[in-house]
Amino acid sequence: MNVVSKHPFVDALVAGGRALPASTASWLNLRRSLALERANALSVPTTRDEEWRFTDLATLNKLRVEPVGQAAALVDVAPYAVSEAATRLAFVDGVYAPALSSRSPLPAGVTVGTLAENLNIQSALMGVHLAAHADFNEQVFTALNTAWLRDGVFIHIAQNTALSEPLHLLFIATLKDAASCPRCLIVAEAGAECTVIEDYVAATTEAYFTNAVTEIAIKPNARVRHVRLQRESMQAVHIASCAVSLAKDASYVSQSIAFGARLSRYNLDVIHKGEGAEAVIDGLALISGQQLADTHTTMDHAQPNGRCTQLHKTIVGGAAHAVFNGKVLVRKDAQLTNSAQQSRNLLLSSTARVDTKPQLEIFADDVKCAHGATVGQLDAEQLFYLKSRGLPDTQARNLLTYAFGAEIVDRIPVKSLVAQLEKTVMAQTQASV
Amino acid sequence: MINSNAKTLLEISGLTATVAGVTILKGINLTVRAGEVHAIMGPNGSGKSTLAKVLAGHPAYEVTGGTVQFEGQDLFALAAEARARAGLFLGFQYPVEIPGVSNSSFLRLAYNTVQGGRGKDELDPLEFDDYVREKMKLLEMSPEFLDRSVNDGFSGGEKKRNEILQMAILEPRVSVLDETDSGLDIDALRIVAGGVNKLLTADNACVLVTHYQRLLNYITPDYVHVMESGRVIKTGGKELALELESRGYDWLLDAKVTA
Ligand SMILES: Nc1ncnc2c1ncn2[C@@H]1O[C@H](COP(=O)(O)OP(=O)(O)O)[C@@H](O)[C@H]1O
Ligand SMILES: [Mg+2]
């Protein structure tokens, strides 16, 4: 069976990947061609695949998308600006847009730029990490992204360097039917620290396709805070994965927030490759109408003494559908692992739907693993309490819905972003009731 | 203070109500005029909280008969929020915790809808902060309660103070305070009761639902009603509360059976 002819987006991306000029780095050419091979060989998942059971890609298959060659000139980035972040790298429809970026001077030891501009300088380091953490052998979308890899974001924080200001990676969609393959590589050397905001926004209301891959390598004692915002257009398809590798005593703290896209799928794979590593992986999906937001996370405890706390929340209105699959793997050697997962879901309408599934696979015997899931409506007693103080029904509902989501939003370590998102949550809550 | 010429604020006639299909209120009659303090006493489960919640418009309770006039209008024609705006206040026996909603913004929203609806200027967060701090002094509440989530992690006594703070902010015409005294130690009781006393005027009225005479030492009732099995079985003056204190409820219940 010819997969390519069935999936025009695969066709378009594979063709785009083939047309890429060869890179000066032979390792990159090799990885791209391997990925291209895999992209051709792998089939696009259907709902018969367990991992895609609830997420029907028909919406994507119907799109006639093409990769974009050149960044559009004029986009107003002011609405997305994060005041604490002096450094912003902007990409328009997947293409780096220097005019929309803000490259302030950075402290010694900190590199924040594009993959392309750093390839010759940091080829050895990139060779170790790029397309090495995110699996393109089995994941067709990662294979497509990798086959197409020509540019992206490169962040490197040298040993014992702490960068206090957040870095803003802004991916702006502007064109109908554009296919983009954003790519980020973040490497925090031993004892380094940084905060990265990975932000997907839309300056169009049309349909398009984002296929993003991020890789984060966190060396011993280093600490990365990762804020991920998916606020694509309501017609868009957003498929993304993020692979995080933690060395000894390293720490990864993330909030992933999904507001947009007709269909979104986010795979977050975190692995504790060293002892005593810590991960905090929080998620929030706030969706309504016909939206589907699917989050699949894998926490791979491969070494002893690791910790992970995870709170995933969804607020689902209209006929929207939220999916959460949280896999926690505790390998044989990962003794004294402490892993806790919570999935909490709020349904705002009778046609809203959520499918949530914890998936624990524990092979070590001395571990603490907790998990829990709740699906519910707004609390009737809380609602009555607010109304008994004069608050109109809608305002009371909005306030409670907002409070439910605020628990995650408030954890974002960037103040202006919290304020900005609180407004979005409030507005979206009001619209979805 | 009884003044038979005072305006009738609340007039309950033959009120019956069910919850989960069970009839709890079996014909309540009660008239509350401006300036009056009424105490409703009675054993556990007699329907006191049910009456309070029916008046406030809790959706779990169904009114099956009777009428309630609130300042001349049909109370049951109003949604819960409209009753609050019309000037009815329920002090909850069990105030609800709302994690994630800050007490200050909740209080301000309530103020702006209720007082704003009466023509007062809406207050922005800074203006409201000044306003609410004054009111908190009345109840000897620390301002740190503003920054916390509504009732979240409050002790029993703190929750009750927060209820009376809301009463102070909303300035209702009729306050129904359901067991405001429970969970309060003796000092807190004195402060809270003192706060309520300061809020009572010749133009408003208060219905105190309580188990114990204790609260009535601080807030003197004009009338004491005893509820039993969804009915008011006896009404008297403040001395009735003292009698209940020394004799319990049994003599009343027995009297009812033999009557
Ligand atoms: N939501 C409810 N569902 C079922 N029964 C209820 C509910 N609320 C009250 N009741 C019942 O109604 C009766 C009166 O309760 P309540 O009004 O709370 O009494 P009081 O406040 O006088 O102690 C009790 O038998 C109680 O169990
Ligand atoms: Mg009660």
PDB file of C-alpha atoms in Angstrom, chain B:
ATOM      1  CA  MET B   1     -36.363  45.892  68.642  1.00  0.00           C
ATOM      2  CA  ILE B   2     -40.064  45.397  68.057  1.00  0.00           C
ATOM      3  CA  ASN B   3     -41.968  48.165  66.384  1.00  0.00           C
ATOM      4  CA  SER B   4     -45.311  46.981  65.129  1.00  0.00           C
ATOM      5  CA  ASN B   5     -45.453  49.856  62.656  1.00  0.00           C
ATOM      6  CA  ALA B   6     -42.156  48.814  61.081  1.00  0.00           C
ATOM      7  CA  LYS B   7     -42.131  47.620  57.522  1.00  0.00           C
ATOM      8  CA  THR B   8     -42.515  43.876  56.951  1.00  0.00           C
ATOM      9  CA  LEU B   9     -39.340  42.641  55.264  1.00  0.00           C
ATOM     10  CA  LEU B  10     -39.961  38.923  55.113  1.00  0.00           C
ATOM     11  CA  GLU B  11     -43.290  37.144  55.188  1.00  0.00           C
ATOM     12  CA  ILE B  12     -43.252  33.364  55.054  1.00  0.00           C
ATOM     13  CA  SER B  13     -46.670  31.683  54.774  1.00  0.00           C
ATOM     14  CA  GLY B  14     -47.377  27.963  54.734  1.00  0.00           C
ATOM     15  CA  LEU B  15     -43.995  27.154  53.236  1.00  0.00           C
ATOM     16  CA  THR B  16     -43.418  23.529  52.366  1.00  0.00           C
ATOM     17  CA  ALA B  17     -40.317  22.143  50.671  1.00  0.00           C
ATOM     18  CA  THR B  18     -38.718  18.849  49.756  1.00  0.00           C
ATOM     19  CA  VAL B  19     -35.206  17.648  49.230  1.00  0.00           C
ATOM     20  CA  ALA B  20     -34.453  14.472  47.284  1.00  0.00           C
ATOM     21  CA  GLY B  21     -38.197  13.752  47.274  1.00  0.00           C
ATOM     22  CA  VAL B  22     -38.537  13.951  51.060  1.00  0.00           C
ATOM     23  CA  THR B  23     -40.707  16.664  52.580  1.00  0.00           C
ATOM     24  CA  ILE B  24     -38.633  18.573  55.101  1.00  0.00           C
ATOM     25  CA  LEU B  25     -40.515  21.835  55.606  1.00  0.00           C
ATOM     26  CA  LYS B  26     -44.140  21.185  56.451  1.00  0.00           C
ATOM     27  CA  GLY B  27     -45.765  24.589  56.600  1.00  0.00           C
ATOM     28  CA  ILE B  28     -43.636  27.395  57.994  1.00  0.00           C
ATOM     29  CA  ASN B  29     -45.112  30.762  58.917  1.00  0.00           C
ATOM     30  CA  LEU B  30     -42.883  33.615  59.951  1.00  0.00           C
ATOM     31  CA  THR B  31     -43.104  37.392  59.730  1.00  0.00           C
ATOM     32  CA  VAL B  32     -39.974  39.501  60.083  1.00  0.00           C
ATOM     33  CA  ARG B  33     -40.225  43.280  60.344  1.00  0.00           C
ATOM     34  CA  ALA B  34     -37.518  45.875  60.067  1.00  0.00           C
ATOM     35  CA  GLY B  35     -35.486  46.236  63.238  1.00  0.00           C
ATOM     36  CA  GLU B  36     -36.264  42.747  64.544  1.00  0.00           C
ATOM     37  CA  VAL B  37     -34.004  39.919  65.578  1.00  0.00           C
ATOM     38  CA  HIS B  38     -35.504  36.448  65.369  1.00  0.00           C
ATOM     39  CA  ALA B  39     -33.888  33.319  66.721  1.00  0.00           C
ATOM     40  CA  ILE B  40     -34.778  29.947  65.282  1.00  0.00           C
ATOM     41  CA  MET B  41     -33.880  27.091  67.551  1.00  0.00           C
ATOM     42  CA  GLY B  42     -34.657  23.425  67.478  1.00  0.00           C
ATOM     43  CA  PRO B  43     -33.086  19.997  67.552  1.00  0.00           C
ATOM     44  CA  ASN B  44     -30.706  18.715  64.906  1.00  0.00           C
ATOM     45  CA  GLY B  45     -32.464  17.757  61.722  1.00  0.00           C
ATOM     46  CA  SER B  46     -35.560  19.819  62.422  1.00  0.00           C
ATOM     47  CA  GLY B  47     -35.156  21.718  59.147  1.00  0.00           C
ATOM     48  CA  LYS B  48     -33.512  24.982  60.209  1.00  0.00           C
ATOM     49  CA  SER B  49     -30.787  24.891  57.568  1.00  0.00           C
ATOM     50  CA  THR B  50     -33.290  23.708  55.003  1.00  0.00           C
ATOM     51  CA  LEU B  51     -35.390  26.786  55.663  1.00  0.00           C
ATOM     52  CA  ALA B  52     -32.317  28.987  55.319  1.00  0.00           C
ATOM     53  CA  LYS B  53     -31.272  27.385  52.034  1.00  0.00           C
ATOM     54  CA  VAL B  54     -34.775  27.429  50.588  1.00  0.00           C
ATOM     55  CA  LEU B  55     -34.894  31.161  51.265  1.00  0.00           C
ATOM     56  CA  ALA B  56     -31.507  31.673  49.606  1.00  0.00           C
ATOM     57  CA  GLY B  57     -32.499  29.598  46.578  1.00  0.00           C
ATOM     58  CA  HIS B  58     -30.359  26.480  46.832  1.00  0.00           C
ATOM     59  CA  PRO B  59     -31.114  24.336  43.753  1.00  0.00           C
ATOM     60  CA  ALA B  60     -31.290  21.049  45.685  1.00  0.00           C
ATOM     61  CA  TYR B  61     -34.460  22.119  47.515  1.00  0.00           C
ATOM     62  CA  GLU B  62     -37.839  22.218  45.882  1.00  0.00           C
ATOM     63  CA  VAL B  63     -40.556  24.508  47.131  1.00  0.00           C
ATOM     64  CA  THR B  64     -43.829  22.597  47.013  1.00  0.00           C
ATOM     65  CA  GLY B  65     -46.207  25.071  48.615  1.00  0.00           C
ATOM     66  CA  GLY B  66     -46.693  28.372  50.372  1.00  0.00           C
ATOM     67  CA  THR B  67     -45.327  31.812  49.601  1.00  0.00           C
ATOM     68  CA  VAL B  68     -42.513  34.063  50.682  1.00  0.00           C
ATOM     69  CA  GLN B  69     -42.733  37.804  50.232  1.00  0.00           C
ATOM     70  CA  PHE B  70     -39.488  39.694  50.466  1.00  0.00           C
ATOM     71  CA  GLU B  71     -40.078  43.424  50.807  1.00  0.00           C
ATOM     72  CA  GLY B  72     -43.344  42.954  49.022  1.00  0.00           C
ATOM     73  CA  GLN B  73     -42.042  40.901  46.095  1.00  0.00           C
ATOM     74  CA  ASP B  74     -42.360  37.199  45.439  1.00  0.00           C
ATOM     75  CA  LEU B  75     -39.030  35.799  46.603  1.00  0.00           C
ATOM     76  CA  PHE B  76     -39.372  32.606  44.596  1.00  0.00           C
ATOM     77  CA  ALA B  77     -39.680  34.575  41.373  1.00  0.00           C
ATOM     78  CA  LEU B  78     -36.041  35.572  41.870  1.00  0.00           C
ATOM     79  CA  ALA B  79     -32.944  33.489  41.094  1.00  0.00           C
ATOM     80  CA  ALA B  80     -30.497  32.991  43.954  1.00  0.00           C
ATOM     81  CA  GLU B  81     -28.226  35.798  42.745  1.00  0.00           C
ATOM     82  CA  ALA B  82     -31.179  38.174  42.384  1.00  0.00           C
ATOM     83  CA  ARG B  83     -32.239  37.441  45.957  1.00  0.00           C
ATOM     84  CA  ALA B  84     -28.794  38.422  47.149  1.00  0.00           C
ATOM     85  CA  ARG B  85     -28.974  41.602  45.134  1.00  0.00           C
ATOM     86  CA  ALA B  86     -32.439  42.321  46.531  1.00  0.00           C
ATOM     87  CA  GLY B  87     -30.912  42.242  50.006  1.00  0.00           C
ATOM     88  CA  LEU B  88     -31.235  38.717  51.326  1.00  0.00           C
ATOM     89  CA  PHE B  89     -28.132  37.252  52.912  1.00  0.00           C
ATOM     90  CA  LEU B  90     -27.420  33.719  54.022  1.00  0.00           C
ATOM     91  CA  GLY B  91     -24.592  33.126  56.451  1.00  0.00           C
ATOM     92  CA  PHE B  92     -23.750  29.495  55.744  1.00  0.00           C
ATOM     93  CA  GLN B  93     -23.582  26.879  58.455  1.00  0.00           C
ATOM     94  CA  TYR B  94     -20.792  25.309  56.405  1.00  0.00           C
ATOM     95  CA  PRO B  95     -19.146  28.009  54.278  1.00  0.00           C
ATOM     96  CA  VAL B  96     -17.853  26.547  51.026  1.00  0.00           C
ATOM     97  CA  GLU B  97     -14.133  26.418  50.241  1.00  0.00           C
ATOM     98  CA  ILE B  98     -13.184  27.654  46.779  1.00  0.00           C
ATOM     99  CA  PRO B  99      -9.504  27.003  46.062  1.00  0.00           C
ATOM    100  CA  GLY B 100      -8.096  29.174  43.290  1.00  0.00           C
ATOM    101  CA  VAL B 101     -10.492  32.092  43.773  1.00  0.00           C
ATOM    102  CA  SER B 102      -8.914  34.799  45.862  1.00  0.00           C
ATOM    103  CA  ASN B 103     -10.976  36.039  48.758  1.00  0.00           C
ATOM    104  CA  SER B 104     -10.317  39.663  47.849  1.00  0.00           C
ATOM    105  CA  SER B 105     -11.514  39.353  44.270  1.00  0.00           C
ATOM    106  CA  PHE B 106     -14.506  37.302  45.361  1.00  0.00           C
ATOM    107  CA  LEU B 107     -15.494  39.892  47.967  1.00  0.00           C
ATOM    108  CA  ARG B 108     -15.010  42.690  45.482  1.00  0.00           C
ATOM    109  CA  LEU B 109     -17.100  40.994  42.778  1.00  0.00           C
ATOM    110  CA  ALA B 110     -19.828  40.427  45.344  1.00  0.00           C
ATOM    111  CA  TYR B 111     -19.647  44.032  46.506  1.00  0.00           C
ATOM    112  CA  ASN B 112     -19.742  45.401  42.985  1.00  0.00           C
ATOM    113  CA  THR B 113     -22.724  43.308  41.893  1.00  0.00           C
ATOM    114  CA  VAL B 114     -24.771  43.804  45.044  1.00  0.00           C
ATOM    115  CA  GLN B 115     -23.863  47.348  46.075  1.00  0.00           C
ATOM    116  CA  GLY B 116     -23.301  48.407  42.463  1.00  0.00           C
ATOM    117  CA  GLY B 117     -26.848  47.234  41.764  1.00  0.00           C
ATOM    118  CA  ARG B 118     -28.040  49.698  44.411  1.00  0.00           C
ATOM    119  CA  GLY B 119     -26.369  52.594  42.680  1.00  0.00           C
ATOM    120  CA  LYS B 120     -23.124  52.666  44.636  1.00  0.00           C
ATOM    121  CA  ASP B 121     -19.946  53.176  42.648  1.00  0.00           C
ATOM    122  CA  GLU B 122     -18.118  50.032  41.672  1.00  0.00           C
ATOM    123  CA  LEU B 123     -14.754  49.820  43.380  1.00  0.00           C
ATOM    124  CA  ASP B 124     -11.483  48.910  41.687  1.00  0.00           C
ATOM    125  CA  PRO B 125      -9.104  46.595  43.550  1.00  0.00           C
ATOM    126  CA  LEU B 126      -7.271  49.425  45.296  1.00  0.00           C
ATOM    127  CA  GLU B 127     -10.407  51.258  46.391  1.00  0.00           C
ATOM    128  CA  PHE B 128     -11.963  48.022  47.531  1.00  0.00           C
ATOM    129  CA  ASP B 129      -8.880  47.150  49.528  1.00  0.00           C
ATOM    130  CA  ASP B 130      -9.311  50.284  51.657  1.00  0.00           C
ATOM    131  CA  TYR B 131     -13.002  49.611  52.048  1.00  0.00           C
ATOM    132  CA  VAL B 132     -12.682  45.976  53.039  1.00  0.00           C
ATOM    133  CA  ARG B 133      -9.848  46.568  55.505  1.00  0.00           C
ATOM    134  CA  GLU B 134     -12.119  48.884  57.473  1.00  0.00           C
ATOM    135  CA  LYS B 135     -14.800  46.204  57.590  1.00  0.00           C
ATOM    136  CA  MET B 136     -12.269  43.599  58.665  1.00  0.00           C
ATOM    137  CA  LYS B 137     -11.367  45.678  61.686  1.00  0.00           C
ATOM    138  CA  LEU B 138     -14.935  45.281  62.868  1.00  0.00           C
ATOM    139  CA  LEU B 139     -14.348  41.539  63.052  1.00  0.00           C
ATOM    140  CA  GLU B 140     -10.712  41.747  64.135  1.00  0.00           C
ATOM    141  CA  MET B 141      -9.719  39.849  60.989  1.00  0.00           C
ATOM    142  CA  SER B 142      -6.171  39.957  59.710  1.00  0.00           C
ATOM    143  CA  PRO B 143      -5.816  41.385  56.173  1.00  0.00           C
ATOM    144  CA  GLU B 144      -3.909  38.263  55.164  1.00  0.00           C
ATOM    145  CA  PHE B 145      -7.304  36.594  54.688  1.00  0.00           C
ATOM    146  CA  LEU B 146      -7.729  38.748  51.589  1.00  0.00           C
ATOM    147  CA  ASP B 147      -4.857  37.057  49.797  1.00  0.00           C
ATOM    148  CA  ARG B 148      -6.025  33.541  50.492  1.00  0.00           C
ATOM    149  CA  SER B 149      -8.493  31.529  48.455  1.00  0.00           C
ATOM    150  CA  VAL B 150     -12.113  31.786  49.570  1.00  0.00           C
ATOM    151  CA  ASN B 151     -12.434  29.858  52.859  1.00  0.00           C
ATOM    152  CA  ASP B 152      -9.659  27.548  51.684  1.00  0.00           C
ATOM    153  CA  GLY B 153      -7.924  26.098  54.698  1.00  0.00           C
ATOM    154  CA  PHE B 154      -9.716  28.526  57.033  1.00  0.00           C
ATOM    155  CA  SER B 155     -10.486  27.202  60.493  1.00  0.00           C
ATOM    156  CA  GLY B 156     -14.140  26.865  61.458  1.00  0.00           C
ATOM    157  CA  GLY B 157     -14.037  30.175  63.288  1.00  0.00           C
ATOM    158  CA  GLU B 158     -12.239  31.957  60.442  1.00  0.00           C
ATOM    159  CA  LYS B 159     -14.890  30.795  58.019  1.00  0.00           C
ATOM    160  CA  LYS B 160     -17.636  32.212  60.219  1.00  0.00           C
ATOM    161  CA  ARG B 161     -15.863  35.542  60.487  1.00  0.00           C
ATOM    162  CA  ASN B 162     -15.540  35.577  56.725  1.00  0.00           C
ATOM    163  CA  GLU B 163     -19.307  35.065  56.487  1.00  0.00           C
ATOM    164  CA  ILE B 164     -20.018  38.039  58.720  1.00  0.00           C
ATOM    165  CA  LEU B 165     -17.439  40.043  56.786  1.00  0.00           C
ATOM    166  CA  GLN B 166     -19.539  39.398  53.691  1.00  0.00           C
ATOM    167  CA  MET B 167     -22.628  40.512  55.559  1.00  0.00           C
ATOM    168  CA  ALA B 168     -20.817  43.699  56.509  1.00  0.00           C
ATOM    169  CA  ILE B 169     -19.787  44.303  52.913  1.00  0.00           C
ATOM    170  CA  LEU B 170     -23.144  43.556  51.317  1.00  0.00           C
ATOM    171  CA  GLU B 171     -25.330  45.359  53.891  1.00  0.00           C
ATOM    172  CA  PRO B 172     -28.373  43.114  53.427  1.00  0.00           C
ATOM    173  CA  ARG B 173     -31.936  43.915  54.485  1.00  0.00           C
ATOM    174  CA  VAL B 174     -32.477  40.460  55.925  1.00  0.00           C
ATOM    175  CA  SER B 175     -29.647  38.264  57.139  1.00  0.00           C
ATOM    176  CA  VAL B 176     -30.264  34.613  57.877  1.00  0.00           C
ATOM    177  CA  LEU B 177     -27.274  33.462  59.904  1.00  0.00           C
ATOM    178  CA  ASP B 178     -27.127  29.697  60.117  1.00  0.00           C
ATOM    179  CA  GLU B 179     -25.258  28.523  63.224  1.00  0.00           C
ATOM    180  CA  THR B 180     -22.801  31.365  62.995  1.00  0.00           C
ATOM    181  CA  ASP B 181     -21.836  30.584  66.577  1.00  0.00           C
ATOM    182  CA  SER B 182     -20.751  27.002  65.989  1.00  0.00           C
ATOM    183  CA  GLY B 183     -17.011  26.571  65.781  1.00  0.00           C
ATOM    184  CA  LEU B 184     -16.325  29.844  67.578  1.00  0.00           C
ATOM    185  CA  ASP B 185     -14.481  29.977  70.868  1.00  0.00           C
ATOM    186  CA  ILE B 186     -15.744  32.403  73.485  1.00  0.00           C
ATOM    187  CA  ASP B 187     -13.556  35.332  72.386  1.00  0.00           C
ATOM    188  CA  ALA B 188     -14.378  34.851  68.738  1.00  0.00           C
ATOM    189  CA  LEU B 189     -18.056  34.575  69.584  1.00  0.00           C
ATOM    190  CA  ARG B 190     -17.913  37.897  71.410  1.00  0.00           C
ATOM    191  CA  ILE B 191     -16.190  39.563  68.451  1.00  0.00           C
ATOM    192  CA  VAL B 192     -18.459  38.101  65.803  1.00  0.00           C
ATOM    193  CA  ALA B 193     -21.621  38.808  67.807  1.00  0.00           C
ATOM    194  CA  GLY B 194     -20.362  42.333  68.440  1.00  0.00           C
ATOM    195  CA  GLY B 195     -19.868  42.727  64.697  1.00  0.00           C
ATOM    196  CA  VAL B 196     -23.392  41.535  63.948  1.00  0.00           C
ATOM    197  CA  ASN B 197     -24.825  43.900  66.572  1.00  0.00           C
ATOM    198  CA  LYS B 198     -23.079  46.824  64.929  1.00  0.00           C
ATOM    199  CA  LEU B 199     -24.586  45.884  61.587  1.00  0.00           C
ATOM    200  CA  LEU B 200     -28.153  45.745  62.866  1.00  0.00           C
ATOM    201  CA  THR B 201     -30.236  48.880  62.398  1.00  0.00           C
ATOM    202  CA  ALA B 202     -33.880  49.879  62.510  1.00  0.00           C
ATOM    203  CA  ASP B 203     -34.060  49.243  58.755  1.00  0.00           C
ATOM    204  CA  ASN B 204     -32.772  45.705  58.545  1.00  0.00           C
ATOM    205  CA  ALA B 205     -33.467  42.442  60.285  1.00  0.00           C
ATOM    206  CA  CYS B 206     -31.720  39.288  61.286  1.00  0.00           C
ATOM    207  CA  VAL B 207     -32.766  35.663  61.645  1.00  0.00           C
ATOM    208  CA  LEU B 208     -30.340  33.747  63.827  1.00  0.00           C
ATOM    209  CA  VAL B 209     -30.430  30.016  63.473  1.00  0.00           C
ATOM    210  CA  THR B 210     -28.783  28.525  66.503  1.00  0.00           C
ATOM    211  CA  HIS B 211     -28.608  25.561  68.728  1.00  0.00           C
ATOM    212  CA  TYR B 212     -27.541  27.289  71.831  1.00  0.00           C
ATOM    213  CA  GLN B 213     -28.601  30.093  74.070  1.00  0.00           C
ATOM    214  CA  ARG B 214     -24.936  31.176  74.187  1.00  0.00           C
ATOM    215  CA  LEU B 215     -25.122  33.395  71.081  1.00  0.00           C
ATOM    216  CA  LEU B 216     -28.327  34.983  72.365  1.00  0.00           C
ATOM    217  CA  ASN B 217     -26.459  36.327  75.383  1.00  0.00           C
ATOM    218  CA  TYR B 218     -24.709  38.629  72.956  1.00  0.00           C
ATOM    219  CA  ILE B 219     -27.414  39.269  70.391  1.00  0.00           C
ATOM    220  CA  THR B 220     -30.736  39.736  72.075  1.00  0.00           C
ATOM    221  CA  PRO B 221     -33.619  38.267  70.084  1.00  0.00           C
ATOM    222  CA  ASP B 222     -37.040  39.847  69.954  1.00  0.00           C
ATOM    223  CA  TYR B 223     -38.601  36.505  69.103  1.00  0.00           C
ATOM    224  CA  VAL B 224     -37.537  32.929  69.642  1.00  0.00           C
ATOM    225  CA  HIS B 225     -39.069  30.224  67.450  1.00  0.00           C
ATOM    226  CA  VAL B 226     -38.666  26.538  68.033  1.00  0.00           C
ATOM    227  CA  MET B 227     -38.650  24.292  64.991  1.00  0.00           C
ATOM    228  CA  GLU B 228     -39.345  20.609  65.053  1.00  0.00           C
ATOM    229  CA  SER B 229     -39.885  18.256  62.106  1.00  0.00           C
ATOM    230  CA  GLY B 230     -40.273  21.072  59.633  1.00  0.00           C
ATOM    231  CA  ARG B 231     -42.715  23.178  61.660  1.00  0.00           C
ATOM    232  CA  VAL B 232     -42.501  26.055  64.079  1.00  0.00           C
ATOM    233  CA  ILE B 233     -43.966  24.501  67.204  1.00  0.00           C
ATOM    234  CA  LYS B 234     -43.527  27.386  69.591  1.00  0.00           C
ATOM    235  CA  THR B 235     -42.815  31.097  69.476  1.00  0.00           C
ATOM    236  CA  GLY B 236     -41.922  33.250  72.424  1.00  0.00           C
ATOM    237  CA  GLY B 237     -39.674  36.039  73.627  1.00  0.00           C
ATOM    238  CA  LYS B 238     -36.029  35.837  74.655  1.00  0.00           C
ATOM    239  CA  GLU B 239     -36.980  34.060  77.884  1.00  0.00           C
ATOM    240  CA  LEU B 240     -38.013  31.039  75.799  1.00  0.00           C
ATOM    241  CA  ALA B 241     -34.390  30.523  74.845  1.00  0.00           C
ATOM    242  CA  LEU B 242     -33.397  30.475  78.501  1.00  0.00           C
ATOM    243  CA  GLU B 243     -36.121  27.987  79.241  1.00  0.00           C
ATOM    244  CA  LEU B 244     -34.906  25.763  76.397  1.00  0.00           C
ATOM    245  CA  GLU B 245     -31.414  26.074  77.800  1.00  0.00           C
ATOM    246  CA  SER B 246     -32.473  24.721  81.182  1.00  0.00           C
ATOM    247  CA  ARG B 247     -35.182  22.265  80.123  1.00  0.00           C
ATOM    248  CA  GLY B 248     -34.062  21.094  76.666  1.00  0.00           C
ATOM    249  CA  TYR B 249     -36.549  20.495  73.847  1.00  0.00           C
ATOM    250  CA  ASP B 250     -38.284  17.411  75.157  1.00  0.00           C
ATOM    251  CA  TRP B 251     -40.969  19.149  77.182  1.00  0.00           C
ATOM    252  CA  LEU B 252     -42.013  21.031  74.037  1.00  0.00           C
ATOM    253  CA  LEU B 253     -42.086  17.925  71.914  1.00  0.00           C
ATOM    254  CA  ASP B 254     -44.112  16.103  74.588  1.00  0.00           C
ATOM    255  CA  ALA B 255     -46.472  19.043  74.844  1.00  0.00           C
ATOM    256  CA  LYS B 256     -46.967  18.875  71.106  1.00  0.00           C
ATOM    257  CA  VAL B 257     -47.780  15.181  71.209  1.00  0.00           C
ATOM    258  CA  THR B 258     -50.369  15.587  73.965  1.00  0.00           C
ATOM    259  CA  ALA B 259     -51.842  18.699  72.460  1.00  0.00           C
TER     260      ALA B 259
END
